[in-house]
Amino acid sequence: APPQPPTLPPPALLPHFLANTFRWLKPGGRAFFTEPNLRYHRALGQTLADILALLHGEDPSYGHGKQSLLNVIGQWRRGILHQGDLPFLGTLDDKHMFAADAFEAMGREIGFATVLAIPVAHSPAGLGFVGRLCTQLGVEEPLRSAVLGLLPAFTDRSLSLRSPRDQTGSFLFWSEKAPGPADRHVRRPP
C-alpha cells in the first residue's frame, strides 16, 4: 500500500503542514483544503458587534440567540488577536483564519508551482453567511430577522472596506507541485 500522509496537524502549523505536503506529493500532485478568510471574519465580526450593540440598546435581555452570536464574535476576535501566537492558538479548537495573499506567498516560498486562494460562497453583504450562521447556532426567528434586516444598513462601516477577493467567508486553498524536473527543493518554513 502507498504511504499515507499523517492527519492534519494543528492549523497554527500551516507552514510546516505545507512543507510536508510538498514533500509528500508526487510531481504534478495537488493538495487543497478550505479555511476561513481572516479579513472577512474581522469585518463581519465588527459589523455583527455593531448590530448587536444597537439591538441590545432596544432590548437588554440576553437570550440564547444573542448570546450565541456574541460568543462566535468573541471566538473570531480572540483568534484574530492571537494570530501567530502558536502556544496560545494550540489551546483553541478553532484557531485559524488566513489572508489569501499570505497563504499564496507562503505556498510559493515553499516551492509550489501553483498556489491559489479561491473564494467560496461569495457573500459581499454577509447576508448568506450570517443567515447560515444563525441557522447553525439556532438563533430564534425574531433576532435572526432583525440581524439580517439591519445587515445591509451596516455594510458600509466595515464590510465595504474589503477587497472584491475578500467578500467570501472561506477560501479553497489549492496548491500544485510542478509536473517534472523543474521541481524546486522545499524550503523550511520560518
CSV table of C-alpha atoms in Angstrom, one decimal:
chain,number,residue,atom,x,y,z
A,1,ALA,CA,0.0,0.0,0.0
A,2,PRO,CA,1.3,3.5,-0.7
A,3,PRO,CA,2.4,5.5,2.3
A,4,GLN,CA,-0.4,7.7,3.8
A,5,PRO,CA,0.3,11.2,5.0
A,6,PRO,CA,-0.4,11.7,8.6
A,7,THR,CA,-3.6,13.5,9.7
A,8,LEU,CA,-3.6,17.3,9.5
A,9,PRO,CA,-1.6,18.9,12.3
A,10,PRO,CA,-2.8,21.8,14.3
A,11,PRO,CA,-3.6,24.6,11.8
A,12,ALA,CA,-1.3,27.1,13.5
A,13,LEU,CA,1.5,25.0,12.0
A,14,LEU,CA,0.4,25.7,8.4
A,15,PRO,CA,3.9,26.4,7.1
A,16,HIS,CA,5.1,23.0,8.3
A,17,PHE,CA,2.0,21.3,7.0
A,18,LEU,CA,2.5,22.9,3.6
A,19,ALA,CA,6.2,22.0,3.5
A,20,ASN,CA,5.4,18.3,4.4
A,21,THR,CA,2.6,18.3,1.8
A,22,PHE,CA,5.1,19.5,-0.8
A,23,ARG,CA,7.4,16.6,0.1
A,24,TRP,CA,4.5,14.0,0.1
A,25,LEU,CA,3.2,15.0,-3.3
A,26,LYS,CA,4.5,13.4,-6.5
A,27,PRO,CA,5.4,15.8,-9.3
A,28,GLY,CA,2.2,17.3,-10.7
A,29,GLY,CA,0.4,16.4,-7.4
A,30,ARG,CA,-2.3,18.7,-5.9
A,31,ALA,CA,-3.5,19.5,-2.4
A,32,PHE,CA,-6.5,21.5,-1.5
A,33,PHE,CA,-8.4,22.4,1.7
A,34,THR,CA,-10.7,25.2,2.9
A,35,GLU,CA,-10.0,27.7,5.6
A,36,PRO,CA,-11.8,30.8,6.9
A,37,ASN,CA,-11.0,34.2,5.4
A,38,LEU,CA,-9.3,36.4,8.1
A,39,ARG,CA,-10.3,39.7,6.6
A,40,TYR,CA,-13.9,38.7,6.0
A,41,HIS,CA,-14.3,37.4,9.6
A,42,ARG,CA,-12.7,40.6,11.0
A,43,ALA,CA,-15.1,42.9,9.1
A,44,LEU,CA,-18.1,40.7,9.7
A,45,GLY,CA,-17.4,40.3,13.4
A,46,GLN,CA,-17.2,44.1,13.8
A,47,THR,CA,-20.4,44.6,11.8
A,48,LEU,CA,-22.3,42.0,13.9
A,49,ALA,CA,-21.0,43.5,17.1
A,50,ASP,CA,-22.3,46.9,16.0
A,51,ILE,CA,-25.7,45.4,15.1
A,52,LEU,CA,-26.0,43.5,18.4
A,53,ALA,CA,-25.0,46.7,20.3
A,54,LEU,CA,-27.9,48.5,18.7
A,55,LEU,CA,-30.3,45.7,19.3
A,56,HIS,CA,-29.1,45.4,22.9
A,57,GLY,CA,-30.0,49.1,23.4
A,58,GLU,CA,-33.5,48.3,22.4
A,59,ASP,CA,-33.8,45.1,24.4
A,60,PRO,CA,-31.1,44.5,27.0
A,61,SER,CA,-32.1,40.9,27.7
A,62,TYR,CA,-29.7,38.1,26.7
A,63,GLY,CA,-31.5,35.2,25.0
A,64,HIS,CA,-29.9,32.1,23.5
A,65,GLY,CA,-29.5,33.6,20.1
A,66,LYS,CA,-27.9,36.9,21.2
A,67,GLN,CA,-25.5,35.1,23.5
A,68,SER,CA,-24.6,32.6,20.8
A,69,LEU,CA,-23.8,35.3,18.3
A,70,LEU,CA,-21.7,37.2,20.9
A,71,ASN,CA,-19.8,34.0,21.7
A,72,VAL,CA,-19.0,33.5,18.0
A,73,ILE,CA,-17.8,37.1,17.6
A,74,GLY,CA,-15.7,36.6,20.7
A,75,GLN,CA,-14.1,33.4,19.3
A,76,TRP,CA,-13.3,35.1,16.0
A,77,ARG,CA,-11.8,38.1,17.7
A,78,ARG,CA,-9.7,36.0,20.0
A,79,GLY,CA,-8.3,34.0,17.1
A,80,ILE,CA,-7.6,37.2,15.1
A,81,LEU,CA,-5.9,38.9,18.0
A,82,HIS,CA,-3.6,35.9,18.7
A,83,GLN,CA,-2.6,35.2,15.1
A,84,GLY,CA,1.0,34.0,15.2
A,85,ASP,CA,0.9,33.1,18.9
A,86,LEU,CA,1.4,29.3,18.4
A,87,PRO,CA,1.3,28.3,22.1
A,88,PHE,CA,-1.9,30.2,22.7
A,89,LEU,CA,-3.6,29.0,19.4
A,90,GLY,CA,-2.7,25.5,20.3
A,91,THR,CA,-5.2,25.7,23.2
A,92,LEU,CA,-8.1,26.6,20.9
A,93,ASP,CA,-10.4,24.2,19.0
A,94,ASP,CA,-11.0,26.6,16.1
A,95,LYS,CA,-7.8,28.6,15.9
A,96,HIS,CA,-7.1,29.8,12.4
A,97,MET,CA,-8.0,32.2,9.6
A,98,PHE,CA,-5.9,33.1,6.7
A,99,ALA,CA,-5.5,36.0,4.3
A,100,ALA,CA,-5.3,34.8,0.7
A,101,ASP,CA,-2.2,36.7,-0.3
A,102,ALA,CA,-0.3,35.5,2.8
A,103,PHE,CA,-1.2,31.9,2.0
A,104,GLU,CA,-0.2,32.2,-1.6
A,105,ALA,CA,3.1,33.8,-0.7
A,106,MET,CA,3.8,31.0,1.8
A,107,GLY,CA,3.0,28.3,-0.8
A,108,ARG,CA,5.3,29.9,-3.4
A,109,GLU,CA,8.1,30.2,-0.9
A,110,ILE,CA,7.8,26.5,0.0
A,111,GLY,CA,8.0,25.7,-3.8
A,112,PHE,CA,4.6,25.0,-5.1
A,113,ALA,CA,4.3,25.9,-8.8
A,114,THR,CA,0.6,26.9,-8.5
A,115,VAL,CA,-0.9,28.4,-5.3
A,116,LEU,CA,-4.4,29.8,-5.4
A,117,ALA,CA,-6.9,31.0,-2.8
A,118,ILE,CA,-10.2,30.5,-4.5
A,119,PRO,CA,-13.2,32.3,-2.9
A,120,VAL,CA,-16.0,30.0,-1.7
A,121,ALA,CA,-19.7,31.1,-1.2
A,122,HIS,CA,-19.4,34.7,-2.3
A,123,SER,CA,-21.4,36.8,0.2
A,124,PRO,CA,-20.4,40.5,-0.1
A,125,ALA,CA,-23.0,41.9,2.3
A,126,GLY,CA,-22.8,38.9,4.5
A,127,LEU,CA,-26.5,38.0,4.2
A,128,GLY,CA,-26.0,34.4,3.2
A,129,PHE,CA,-23.1,33.8,5.6
A,130,VAL,CA,-25.0,35.3,8.6
A,131,GLY,CA,-28.2,33.5,7.6
A,132,ARG,CA,-26.3,30.2,7.7
A,133,LEU,CA,-24.6,31.1,10.9
A,134,CYS,CA,-27.9,32.0,12.6
A,135,THR,CA,-29.3,28.6,11.5
A,136,GLN,CA,-26.3,26.7,12.8
A,137,LEU,CA,-26.5,28.5,16.1
A,138,GLY,CA,-30.2,28.0,16.5
A,139,VAL,CA,-30.8,31.8,16.7
A,140,GLU,CA,-34.6,32.4,17.2
A,141,GLU,CA,-36.5,33.9,14.3
A,142,PRO,CA,-37.2,37.5,15.7
A,143,LEU,CA,-33.5,38.1,16.3
A,144,ARG,CA,-32.4,36.4,13.1
A,145,SER,CA,-34.8,38.6,11.1
A,146,ALA,CA,-33.6,41.7,13.0
A,147,VAL,CA,-29.9,41.0,12.4
A,148,LEU,CA,-30.4,40.2,8.7
A,149,GLY,CA,-32.7,43.2,8.3
A,150,LEU,CA,-30.0,45.6,9.7
A,151,LEU,CA,-27.0,44.0,8.0
A,152,PRO,CA,-27.4,46.0,4.7
A,153,ALA,CA,-27.5,49.3,6.6
A,154,PHE,CA,-24.3,48.4,8.5
A,155,THR,CA,-22.4,47.1,5.5
A,156,ASP,CA,-20.6,50.4,4.7
A,157,ARG,CA,-19.0,50.5,8.1
A,158,SER,CA,-16.7,47.5,7.8
A,159,LEU,CA,-17.8,45.1,5.1
A,160,SER,CA,-17.4,47.6,2.3
A,161,LEU,CA,-13.7,48.1,3.1
A,162,ARG,CA,-12.8,44.6,1.9
A,163,SER,CA,-11.3,44.0,-1.5
A,164,PRO,CA,-13.5,42.1,-4.0
A,165,ARG,CA,-11.5,39.0,-3.3
A,166,ASP,CA,-12.2,39.1,0.4
A,167,GLN,CA,-16.0,39.1,0.0
A,168,THR,CA,-16.3,35.4,1.0
A,169,GLY,CA,-16.2,33.7,4.3
A,170,SER,CA,-13.8,30.9,3.2
A,171,PHE,CA,-11.2,30.1,0.6
A,172,LEU,CA,-10.4,26.9,-1.1
A,173,PHE,CA,-6.6,26.8,-0.9
A,174,TRP,CA,-5.2,25.0,-4.0
A,175,SER,CA,-1.6,24.0,-4.3
A,176,GLU,CA,0.0,22.2,-7.1
A,177,LYS,CA,3.6,20.8,-7.4
A,178,ALA,CA,5.4,21.3,-10.8
A,179,PRO,CA,4.9,18.3,-13.1
A,180,GLY,CA,8.5,17.5,-13.8
A,181,PRO,CA,12.2,18.1,-13.2
A,182,ALA,CA,11.6,21.8,-12.6
A,183,ASP,CA,10.6,21.0,-9.1
A,184,ARG,CA,12.2,23.3,-6.6
A,185,HIS,CA,13.7,22.0,-3.4
A,186,VAL,CA,11.5,22.6,-0.4
A,187,ARG,CA,12.5,25.4,1.8
A,188,ARG,CA,11.9,25.1,5.5
A,189,PRO,CA,9.2,27.4,6.9
A,190,PRO,CA,10.4,30.1,9.3
